[in-house]
Amino acid sequence: MKKILNYLGLPILVVGLLWSCENIDVPITTQLTPDVFPQNSTQFIQAAGPVYTAFRGEFSFAWWFTQTLSTDEAIMPARGGNWYDNQNYRMLHYHDWTPDNGWVSGLWDWSSKVIGTSNQAISILDQTMPVGAEKSTMISELKTMRAISYFILMDNYGSVPLDTVYGDFTSHAKSDRKEVFNFIERELKKAIPNLNPASGITTYGRPNKQTANALLAKMYLNAEQYTGTQRYNDCVAACDEVIGSGLYAVEPRSSYLQMFYPNNGPQMKEFIFAVPYDPSAVTVGYNGQMYHARYDVPRSLRARFGLPYTPSAPRSTLPEFYANFNDSNDIRNGQWLTGLQFLKDGITPVTVTTTKKGYDQFYTGTDGGAAYTYQVNLTPDIVLRQNPALFDCGNDEIAWNMGYRNIKFYPDATSTSRNQNNDVPFLRYSDVLLMKAEAILRGGNATLGQTPLLLVNMIRSNRSTSAAWTAVTLDDIYKERCRELAHEGWHRNDMIRFGKYEGKWGFKTNGNTYRRVFPIPTNARVLNPALIQNEGY
């Protein structure tokens, strides 16, 4: 998000920062030492910067791909061999991933980097900062970032090693998932009194009190999956902390789509914790990029969006997920590209001139080389016309136009690279309201006079001009979460909690329940022999 990265100190102090690529127990070394740096408040902030840079690193890649392509929300088939990428995307769709899957490894690697970098920064600042409120707040922020990363590890891999001491480079065995849950809960509760109570520019991109409360709500809502014990009243209480803060509000219908535009940022009323992106601030040694338009916008629509590059467009949704968008009066329909396509004026058709064979590679006429012009028409179904075994739709215009596309994170025409300026929310207010509604429906006590129906209609009244709902069920909540949080990385978490992750969609039929967690990556087990593989793998 523009200049906020400079405020966070993200571009600073990354030269010389090295870490294990796969294992939080391998030494992280740095040229910085407590006796030479940091010395003052500005340098304290800069010393914390690498944690936020690390978190930004794979947030829109490894985390997004694993959370989304393993569900019915999105699919990324090969098109004429393009994007097959060693089966990485195919495996996520079919639920037959192995410990060597690149995105499964990348997710572990990324989370571990943030934890290790947090341990280092906490150690340095704990030794160098003078005792006081500033020190308490900054260290609590870093511990919250570490807790977020442990939450991601626990959610995706189950039992994982707990390592919070910088300088302890021995191999650590996995701690039980319940123990990891309890650790995260303690860390967040300890941090809350010291975290900044404000929202907006002063805390943007860094966790404040309500970041911790919203994450606690997320943990409590899923507690039965993690620990075997329901915590719905605790989820309601954590949501009430966020609601009672008065810091956030549901964005109105008029600005819902703008909430995800390239010029979004701390002015958005719903962002509790968001990851800032700025194409000019990519740092060597990190990914830190957000490429949604590159993956989602059809090549033929480059001119419509004024992009300075040609998008590759391999990614689309599935009919099963798009079926949730069944209210014609809902502003959230505007995040999708479907059917016949027009330029920005909404009148001029987007056309492509190719050959008859280029349009349909299976065309058998003798005039296959003849020119052929057509209006781009995005179709809902994905068909593996070229090679089902290779997850391949084909390399013609029909194949490249398969699947409806999501442009929630609106294409950024201001960036000279494929990287976008759009900040990406991790936790936002509408999610909190939906979590509270769901927790009450699952057995929690209603509070503040807010019933599940009232809470859902608070959101829907700002999304659709259709009549308010008169009743709400858990299945309604699930579908509303699909509409509200599409492409924000929570769909895997939701499908597991609602018992839908073992279902059938697209070409996926695998119903193995052990795949609710990913395998420990092979390279992580090589670096840390104390790790035992998850059951089933």
Coordinates of C-alpha atoms in Angstrom, one line a residue:
M1 CA 0.0 0.0 0.0
K2 CA 2.0 2.9 -1.3
K3 CA 4.1 4.7 1.4
I4 CA 2.9 2.6 4.4
L5 CA 5.8 0.2 3.8
N6 CA 8.3 2.9 4.5
Y7 CA 6.5 3.6 7.7
L8 CA 6.8 0.0 8.7
G9 CA 10.5 0.0 7.9
L10 CA 10.1 -3.0 5.6
P11 CA 12.8 -2.1 3.1
I12 CA 15.3 -1.6 5.9
L13 CA 17.8 -4.1 7.4
V14 CA 17.2 -7.0 5.1
V15 CA 20.8 -7.2 3.7
G16 CA 22.6 -9.9 5.7
L17 CA 19.4 -11.4 7.1
L18 CA 19.5 -15.1 6.4
W19 CA 17.2 -17.9 7.5
S20 CA 16.4 -21.5 7.1
C21 CA 14.2 -22.1 4.1
E22 CA 12.3 -25.0 5.6
N23 CA 12.9 -25.3 9.3
I24 CA 12.4 -22.9 12.2
D25 CA 15.0 -24.7 14.2
V26 CA 17.9 -23.8 11.9
P27 CA 19.9 -20.7 12.9
I28 CA 18.9 -17.3 11.6
T29 CA 22.0 -15.2 11.4
T30 CA 22.4 -11.4 10.9
Q31 CA 25.0 -8.8 10.9
L32 CA 22.9 -6.9 13.5
T33 CA 23.9 -7.4 17.1
P34 CA 22.4 -5.8 20.2
D35 CA 25.6 -4.0 21.0
V36 CA 25.7 -2.1 17.7
F37 CA 22.0 -1.7 16.8
P38 CA 19.3 -0.5 17.3
Q39 CA 19.9 2.7 19.3
N40 CA 16.7 4.8 19.1
S41 CA 13.0 4.8 18.4
T42 CA 13.4 5.0 14.6
Q43 CA 15.9 2.1 14.6
F44 CA 13.6 0.1 16.9
I45 CA 10.9 0.3 14.2
Q46 CA 13.4 -0.6 11.5
A47 CA 14.6 -3.6 13.4
A48 CA 11.0 -4.9 13.5
G49 CA 10.6 -4.4 9.8
P50 CA 12.0 -7.7 8.5
V51 CA 9.1 -9.5 10.3
Y52 CA 6.5 -7.7 8.3
T53 CA 8.5 -8.1 5.1
A54 CA 8.7 -11.8 5.8
F55 CA 5.0 -12.1 6.4
R56 CA 4.2 -10.3 3.1
G57 CA 6.5 -12.7 1.4
E58 CA 4.3 -15.6 0.5
F59 CA 1.0 -14.3 1.8
S60 CA -0.5 -14.0 -1.7
F61 CA 1.2 -17.0 -3.1
A62 CA 1.8 -20.1 -1.0
W63 CA -0.9 -19.2 1.5
W64 CA -3.4 -18.2 -1.1
F65 CA -2.9 -21.1 -3.4
T66 CA -3.1 -23.8 -0.7
Q67 CA -6.2 -22.2 0.9
T68 CA -8.1 -21.7 -2.4
L69 CA -7.0 -24.2 -5.0
S70 CA -7.6 -27.0 -2.6
T71 CA -11.3 -26.0 -2.5
D72 CA -14.1 -25.4 -5.0
E73 CA -13.4 -21.7 -5.0
A74 CA -10.7 -21.8 -7.8
I75 CA -9.0 -24.1 -10.2
M76 CA -5.8 -23.6 -12.2
P77 CA -5.6 -26.2 -15.0
A78 CA -2.9 -26.5 -17.6
R79 CA -3.7 -24.9 -20.9
G80 CA -1.6 -26.5 -23.6
G81 CA 1.0 -27.5 -21.1
N82 CA 1.3 -24.0 -19.7
W83 CA 1.0 -23.9 -15.9
Y84 CA 1.3 -27.6 -15.3
D85 CA 4.2 -26.8 -13.1
N86 CA 5.2 -30.3 -11.9
Q87 CA 1.6 -31.1 -10.9
N88 CA 1.6 -28.5 -8.1
Y89 CA -1.8 -27.0 -9.1
R90 CA -3.3 -30.3 -10.2
M91 CA -2.5 -32.0 -6.9
L92 CA -4.2 -29.2 -4.9
H93 CA -7.4 -29.7 -6.9
Y94 CA -7.5 -33.5 -6.8
H95 CA -6.5 -33.6 -3.1
D96 CA -3.6 -36.0 -3.9
W97 CA -0.7 -33.7 -2.9
T98 CA 2.5 -35.2 -1.6
P99 CA 5.1 -33.9 0.9
D100 CA 7.0 -32.7 -2.2
N101 CA 4.3 -30.4 -3.5
G102 CA 5.8 -27.0 -4.1
W103 CA 3.0 -24.9 -2.5
V104 CA 2.7 -27.2 0.5
S105 CA 6.5 -26.8 1.1
G106 CA 6.2 -23.1 0.4
L107 CA 3.5 -22.6 3.0
W108 CA 5.6 -24.3 5.7
D109 CA 8.7 -22.4 4.6
W110 CA 7.0 -19.0 4.7
S111 CA 5.4 -19.5 8.1
S112 CA 8.6 -20.8 9.5
K113 CA 10.5 -17.7 8.2
V114 CA 8.1 -15.4 9.9
I115 CA 8.4 -17.3 13.2
G116 CA 12.2 -17.4 13.0
T117 CA 12.5 -13.7 12.0
S118 CA 10.1 -12.8 14.9
N119 CA 12.2 -14.7 17.4
Q120 CA 15.3 -12.8 16.2
A121 CA 13.6 -9.4 16.3
I122 CA 12.1 -10.0 19.7
S123 CA 15.5 -11.1 21.1
I124 CA 17.3 -8.0 19.8
L125 CA 14.6 -5.5 20.9
D126 CA 14.2 -7.2 24.3
Q127 CA 17.9 -6.6 25.0
T128 CA 18.2 -3.1 23.5
M129 CA 15.0 -1.2 24.1
P130 CA 14.6 0.6 27.4
V131 CA 11.8 -0.6 29.6
G132 CA 8.6 1.3 29.0
A133 CA 5.3 1.3 27.1
E134 CA 7.0 1.6 23.7
K135 CA 8.9 -1.6 24.3
S136 CA 5.9 -3.5 25.6
T137 CA 3.9 -2.5 22.6
M138 CA 6.5 -3.3 20.0
I139 CA 7.4 -6.7 21.5
S140 CA 3.7 -7.5 21.8
E141 CA 3.2 -6.7 18.1
L142 CA 6.0 -9.0 17.2
K143 CA 4.6 -11.8 19.4
T144 CA 1.3 -11.3 17.7
M145 CA 2.8 -11.7 14.3
R146 CA 4.5 -14.9 15.5
A147 CA 1.2 -16.1 16.9
I148 CA -0.5 -15.4 13.5
S149 CA 2.2 -17.5 11.8
Y150 CA 1.8 -20.3 14.4
F151 CA -1.9 -20.2 13.8
I152 CA -1.3 -20.7 10.0
L153 CA 1.0 -23.6 10.7
M154 CA -1.4 -25.2 13.2
D155 CA -4.4 -24.7 10.9
N156 CA -2.6 -26.2 7.9
Y157 CA -0.3 -28.9 9.4
G158 CA -1.9 -29.8 12.8
S159 CA 0.9 -30.6 15.3
V160 CA 4.0 -28.5 14.7
P161 CA 7.2 -27.6 16.6
L162 CA 7.1 -24.8 19.1
D163 CA 10.3 -22.8 19.1
T164 CA 10.3 -19.3 20.6
V165 CA 13.9 -18.9 21.7
Y166 CA 16.3 -17.3 19.3
G167 CA 19.7 -19.0 19.6
D168 CA 18.3 -22.4 20.4
F169 CA 19.2 -24.3 17.2
T170 CA 18.4 -27.8 18.3
S171 CA 15.9 -29.9 16.4
H172 CA 12.4 -29.7 17.9
A173 CA 9.8 -32.4 17.7
K174 CA 6.2 -31.6 17.0
S175 CA 4.0 -30.3 19.8
D176 CA 0.4 -31.6 19.9
R177 CA -2.1 -29.4 18.0
K178 CA -3.9 -28.7 21.2
E179 CA -0.7 -27.6 22.9
V180 CA 0.0 -25.2 19.9
F181 CA -3.5 -23.9 20.2
N182 CA -3.1 -23.2 23.9
F183 CA 0.3 -21.5 23.2
I184 CA -1.2 -19.1 20.6
E185 CA -4.2 -18.3 22.9
R186 CA -1.8 -17.4 25.8
E187 CA 0.4 -15.3 23.5
L188 CA -2.5 -13.3 22.2
K189 CA -4.1 -12.8 25.6
K190 CA -0.8 -11.6 27.0
A191 CA -0.3 -9.3 24.1
I192 CA -3.7 -7.6 24.1
P193 CA -3.2 -5.2 27.1
N194 CA 0.0 -3.8 25.5
L195 CA -1.2 -3.6 21.9
N196 CA -2.2 -0.3 20.4
P197 CA -5.9 0.3 20.8
A198 CA -6.1 2.6 17.7
S199 CA -6.8 1.7 14.1
G200 CA -5.9 3.6 11.0
I201 CA -2.6 4.9 9.7
T202 CA -0.8 4.7 13.0
T203 CA -1.3 0.9 13.2
Y204 CA -1.9 -0.1 9.6
G205 CA 0.0 -3.2 8.6
R206 CA 0.8 -3.9 12.2
P207 CA -1.4 -5.8 14.7
N208 CA -3.5 -3.8 17.1
K209 CA -5.7 -5.0 20.0
Q210 CA -8.5 -6.0 17.7
T211 CA -6.2 -8.0 15.4
A212 CA -5.5 -10.2 18.4
N213 CA -9.2 -10.4 19.3
A214 CA -10.3 -11.2 15.8
L215 CA -7.7 -14.0 15.6
L216 CA -8.9 -15.4 18.9
A217 CA -12.4 -15.4 17.5
K218 CA -11.1 -17.3 14.4
M219 CA -9.4 -19.9 16.7
Y220 CA -12.4 -20.3 19.0
L221 CA -14.8 -20.8 16.1
N222 CA -12.5 -23.7 14.9
A223 CA -11.6 -24.9 18.3
E224 CA -13.4 -28.2 18.0
Q225 CA -11.4 -29.0 14.9
Y226 CA -8.1 -28.1 16.6
T227 CA -8.7 -29.4 20.2
G228 CA -11.8 -31.5 20.2
T229 CA -13.6 -28.9 22.5
Q230 CA -16.2 -26.4 21.4
R231 CA -15.5 -22.7 22.3
Y232 CA -18.4 -20.9 20.8
N233 CA -19.1 -18.6 23.8
D234 CA -15.4 -17.6 23.7
C235 CA -15.8 -16.9 20.0
V236 CA -18.8 -14.6 20.7
A237 CA -16.9 -12.8 23.5
A238 CA -13.8 -12.2 21.2
C239 CA -16.1 -10.9 18.5
D240 CA -17.8 -8.6 21.0
E241 CA -14.4 -7.1 21.8
V242 CA -13.9 -6.1 18.2
I243 CA -17.5 -4.9 17.8
G244 CA -17.5 -3.0 21.1
S245 CA -14.3 -1.1 20.1
G246 CA -16.3 1.0 17.8
L247 CA -13.3 1.2 15.4
Y248 CA -14.9 -0.6 12.5
A249 CA -18.0 -0.6 10.3
V250 CA -19.4 -2.5 7.4
E251 CA -18.4 -0.8 4.2
P252 CA -21.6 0.4 2.3
R253 CA -22.7 -1.1 -0.9
S254 CA -21.3 1.9 -2.8
S255 CA -17.7 1.2 -1.7
Y256 CA -17.6 -2.6 -1.2
L257 CA -15.8 -3.3 -4.5
Q258 CA -13.5 -0.3 -3.9
M259 CA -12.4 -1.9 -0.7
F260 CA -10.1 -4.1 -2.7
Y261 CA -9.0 -1.6 -5.4
P262 CA -5.3 -0.6 -5.9
N263 CA -5.8 2.6 -3.9
N264 CA -7.2 0.9 -0.8
G265 CA -5.5 1.2 2.6
P266 CA -6.1 2.4 6.2
Q267 CA -9.1 4.4 5.1
M268 CA -11.1 1.2 4.6
K269 CA -13.5 0.8 7.5
E270 CA -13.5 -2.9 7.6
F271 CA -9.7 -3.7 7.6
I272 CA -8.7 -5.0 11.0
F273 CA -5.4 -6.4 9.8
A274 CA -4.2 -6.1 6.1
V275 CA -1.0 -6.8 4.3
P276 CA 0.3 -3.7 2.4
Y277 CA 1.6 -4.1 -1.1
D278 CA 3.7 -1.7 -3.1
P279 CA 5.4 -2.7 -6.4
S280 CA 8.2 -0.3 -5.7
A281 CA 9.1 -1.9 -2.4
V282 CA 9.9 -5.5 -3.5
T283 CA 13.0 -6.6 -1.5
V284 CA 15.7 -9.0 -2.7
G285 CA 15.3 -12.3 -0.8
Y286 CA 11.6 -12.1 -0.4
N287 CA 8.7 -12.6 -2.8
G288 CA 6.4 -9.9 -1.4
Q289 CA 4.3 -9.6 -4.5
M290 CA 0.6 -9.8 -5.3
Y291 CA -0.2 -11.0 -8.8
H292 CA -4.0 -11.7 -8.8
A293 CA -4.7 -9.8 -12.0
R294 CA -1.9 -11.7 -13.8
Y295 CA -3.5 -15.0 -12.9
D296 CA -7.2 -14.0 -13.3
V297 CA -7.6 -11.5 -16.2
P298 CA -7.9 -13.1 -19.7
R299 CA -5.2 -12.1 -22.1
S300 CA -7.8 -10.6 -24.4
L301 CA -8.8 -8.1 -21.7
R302 CA -5.5 -6.3 -21.3
A303 CA -6.8 -3.2 -23.1
R304 CA -10.0 -3.1 -21.1
F305 CA -8.1 -2.7 -17.9
G306 CA -5.2 -0.7 -19.4
L307 CA -2.6 -3.1 -18.1
P308 CA 1.1 -2.5 -19.1
Y309 CA 1.6 -6.3 -19.5
T310 CA -0.2 -9.2 -20.9
P311 CA -1.8 -11.3 -18.2
S312 CA -1.5 -15.1 -18.4
A313 CA -5.0 -15.9 -17.1
P314 CA -4.7 -19.6 -16.0
R315 CA -7.0 -19.3 -13.0
S316 CA -10.8 -19.4 -12.7
T317 CA -13.6 -20.4 -10.4
L318 CA -15.7 -23.5 -10.6
P319 CA -19.5 -23.6 -11.3
E320 CA -20.1 -25.1 -7.8
F321 CA -18.6 -22.0 -6.1
Y322 CA -20.1 -19.5 -8.5
A323 CA -23.6 -20.9 -7.8
N324 CA -23.5 -19.0 -4.5
F325 CA -23.7 -15.7 -6.4
N326 CA -27.4 -16.1 -7.1
D327 CA -28.8 -12.7 -6.2
S328 CA -28.9 -10.4 -9.2
N329 CA -29.1 -7.4 -6.8
D330 CA -25.9 -8.2 -5.0
I331 CA -23.0 -5.8 -5.5
R332 CA -20.6 -8.7 -4.9
N333 CA -21.5 -10.0 -8.4
G334 CA -19.3 -7.2 -9.7
Q335 CA -16.1 -9.0 -8.7
W336 CA -16.6 -11.6 -11.5
L337 CA -16.0 -11.6 -15.2
T338 CA -18.6 -13.8 -16.9
G339 CA -20.0 -14.3 -20.4
L340 CA -19.6 -12.0 -23.3
Q341 CA -16.9 -9.3 -22.7
F342 CA -16.9 -5.6 -23.6
L343 CA -14.4 -2.8 -23.2
K344 CA -14.7 -0.4 -20.3
D345 CA -17.5 1.5 -22.0
G346 CA -19.7 -1.6 -21.6
I347 CA -20.7 -1.3 -25.3
T348 CA -17.7 -2.1 -27.5
P349 CA -17.3 -5.9 -27.8
V350 CA -13.8 -7.4 -27.0
T351 CA -12.9 -9.3 -30.1
V352 CA -9.9 -11.5 -30.9
T353 CA -8.8 -12.3 -34.4
T354 CA -7.1 -15.7 -34.8
T355 CA -7.6 -18.7 -37.2
K356 CA -10.3 -21.3 -37.1
K357 CA -7.7 -23.8 -35.8
G358 CA -6.4 -21.2 -33.3
Y359 CA -9.9 -20.8 -32.0
D360 CA -10.6 -24.5 -31.8
Q361 CA -7.5 -26.8 -32.0
F362 CA -9.8 -29.7 -32.8
Y363 CA -11.3 -28.1 -35.8
T364 CA -11.1 -30.6 -38.7
G365 CA -12.0 -28.4 -41.7
T366 CA -9.6 -27.9 -44.5
D367 CA -9.6 -24.1 -43.9
G368 CA -8.1 -24.3 -40.4
G369 CA -5.7 -21.5 -41.3
A370 CA -8.4 -19.1 -42.3
A371 CA -8.9 -15.9 -40.3
Y372 CA -11.6 -16.1 -37.6
T373 CA -12.8 -13.2 -35.4
Y374 CA -14.9 -13.7 -32.3
Q375 CA -16.2 -11.9 -29.3
V376 CA -14.6 -13.1 -26.1
N377 CA -17.1 -15.2 -24.1
L378 CA -16.1 -16.6 -20.8
T379 CA -17.8 -19.9 -20.2
P380 CA -18.5 -21.4 -16.8
D381 CA -17.3 -25.0 -17.3
I382 CA -13.7 -26.3 -17.2
V383 CA -13.2 -29.2 -19.7
L384 CA -10.0 -31.1 -19.9
R385 CA -10.2 -31.4 -23.7
Q386 CA -6.5 -31.9 -24.5
N387 CA -5.3 -34.4 -21.8
P388 CA -7.2 -35.2 -18.6
A389 CA -4.2 -37.0 -17.2
L390 CA -2.2 -33.8 -17.5
F391 CA -5.0 -31.5 -16.2
D392 CA -5.0 -29.8 -19.6
C393 CA -7.8 -27.9 -21.3
G394 CA -5.9 -27.2 -24.5
N395 CA -4.1 -24.3 -26.0
D396 CA -6.7 -22.6 -28.1
E397 CA -9.1 -19.7 -27.6
I398 CA -11.8 -22.0 -26.3
A399 CA -9.6 -23.3 -23.6
W400 CA -8.3 -19.9 -22.6
N401 CA -11.8 -18.6 -22.2
M402 CA -12.9 -21.4 -19.9
G403 CA -14.0 -20.4 -16.4
Y404 CA -15.4 -17.3 -14.8
R405 CA -12.7 -15.0 -13.4
N406 CA -12.5 -13.1 -10.1
I407 CA -11.3 -9.5 -10.2
K408 CA -12.0 -8.6 -6.6
F409 CA -8.5 -7.3 -6.3
Y410 CA -9.0 -5.1 -9.2
P411 CA -6.3 -5.0 -11.9
D412 CA -3.8 -2.3 -11.2
A413 CA -3.0 -0.2 -14.3
T414 CA -0.7 2.1 -12.4
S415 CA 2.0 -0.5 -11.9
T416 CA 4.6 -1.0 -14.5
S417 CA 5.1 -4.6 -13.5
R418 CA 2.7 -7.5 -12.8
N419 CA 2.8 -6.6 -9.1
Q420 CA -0.2 -4.7 -7.8
N421 CA -0.7 -2.0 -5.2
N422 CA -3.9 -3.6 -3.8
D423 CA -3.5 -4.3 0.0
V424 CA -5.0 -7.7 1.0
P425 CA -7.0 -8.0 4.2
F426 CA -6.3 -11.0 6.5
L427 CA -8.9 -10.1 9.1
R428 CA -11.8 -7.7 8.5
Y429 CA -15.0 -6.6 10.2
S430 CA -17.6 -8.5 8.1
D431 CA -15.8 -11.7 8.9
V432 CA -16.1 -11.0 12.6
L433 CA -19.9 -10.4 12.3
L434 CA -20.3 -13.6 10.3
M435 CA -18.2 -15.5 12.9
K436 CA -20.4 -14.3 15.7
A437 CA -23.6 -15.2 13.9
E438 CA -22.2 -18.7 13.2
A439 CA -21.0 -19.2 16.8
I440 CA -24.4 -18.4 18.1
L441 CA -26.1 -20.7 15.6
R442 CA -23.7 -23.5 16.7
G443 CA -24.7 -23.1 20.4
G444 CA -23.1 -19.8 21.7
N445 CA -25.1 -17.3 23.6
A446 CA -26.5 -14.2 21.8
T447 CA -25.1 -10.9 23.2
L448 CA -25.6 -7.2 22.7
G449 CA -29.0 -7.9 21.4
Q450 CA -27.5 -9.3 18.2
T451 CA -29.1 -12.4 16.8
P452 CA -27.6 -14.3 13.9
L453 CA -30.3 -12.9 11.6
L454 CA -29.6 -9.4 12.7
L455 CA -25.8 -9.8 12.2
V456 CA -26.1 -11.3 8.7
N457 CA -28.6 -8.6 7.7
M458 CA -26.1 -6.0 8.9
I459 CA -23.9 -7.2 6.1
R460 CA -26.5 -8.0 3.5
S461 CA -28.1 -4.6 3.8
N462 CA -24.8 -3.1 2.6
R463 CA -24.4 -5.6 -0.2
S464 CA -27.8 -6.2 -1.8
T465 CA -30.9 -4.2 -2.6
S466 CA -33.0 -7.4 -2.2
A467 CA -35.3 -7.8 0.8
A468 CA -33.7 -8.6 4.2
W469 CA -33.6 -12.2 5.2
T470 CA -36.3 -13.4 7.6
A471 CA -34.5 -16.5 8.8
V472 CA -30.9 -17.8 8.7
T473 CA -29.4 -21.3 8.9
L474 CA -25.8 -22.5 9.1
D475 CA -25.9 -23.4 5.4
D476 CA -27.0 -19.8 4.8
I477 CA -24.0 -18.6 6.8
Y478 CA -21.7 -20.8 4.7
K479 CA -23.0 -19.4 1.5
E480 CA -22.8 -15.9 2.7
R481 CA -19.2 -16.4 3.7
C482 CA -18.5 -17.7 0.1
R483 CA -20.0 -14.4 -1.2
E484 CA -18.4 -12.0 1.3
L485 CA -14.9 -13.5 1.6
A486 CA -14.3 -14.9 -1.9
H487 CA -10.6 -15.0 -2.8
E488 CA -9.5 -13.8 0.7
G489 CA -8.0 -17.1 1.7
W490 CA -10.5 -18.4 4.2
H491 CA -12.4 -20.9 2.1
R492 CA -10.4 -24.0 3.0
N493 CA -10.8 -23.2 6.7
D494 CA -14.6 -22.7 6.2
M495 CA -15.1 -25.9 4.2
I496 CA -13.4 -28.0 6.8
R497 CA -15.5 -26.5 9.6
F498 CA -18.7 -27.0 7.7
G499 CA -17.8 -30.6 6.8
K500 CA -17.6 -29.9 3.1
Y501 CA -13.9 -30.4 2.4
E502 CA -14.3 -34.1 1.6
G503 CA -17.0 -33.4 -1.0
K504 CA -16.9 -33.6 -4.8
W505 CA -16.3 -30.6 -7.1
G506 CA -14.7 -30.1 -10.5
F507 CA -12.7 -33.3 -11.1
K508 CA -12.0 -33.9 -7.4
T509 CA -13.5 -37.0 -5.8
N510 CA -11.0 -37.7 -3.0
G511 CA -12.8 -37.8 0.4
N512 CA -9.9 -38.7 2.7
T513 CA -10.3 -36.8 6.0
Y514 CA -6.6 -36.9 6.8
R515 CA -6.1 -34.3 4.1
R516 CA -7.7 -31.7 6.3
V517 CA -4.0 -31.1 7.2
F518 CA -1.1 -31.0 4.8
P519 CA 1.9 -33.3 5.0
I520 CA 5.1 -32.1 6.6
P521 CA 7.3 -31.2 3.6
T522 CA 10.1 -33.6 2.7
N523 CA 12.8 -30.9 2.8
A524 CA 11.6 -29.8 6.3
R525 CA 12.0 -33.3 7.6
V526 CA 15.5 -33.5 6.1
L527 CA 16.5 -30.4 7.9
N528 CA 14.8 -31.4 11.1
P529 CA 14.9 -35.2 11.7
A530 CA 12.8 -34.9 14.8
L531 CA 9.7 -34.2 12.7
I532 CA 7.3 -37.1 12.3
Q533 CA 5.1 -37.2 9.2
N534 CA 1.4 -36.5 9.6
E535 CA -0.9 -39.5 9.6
G536 CA -1.9 -40.8 6.2
Y537 CA 1.1 -39.4 4.3

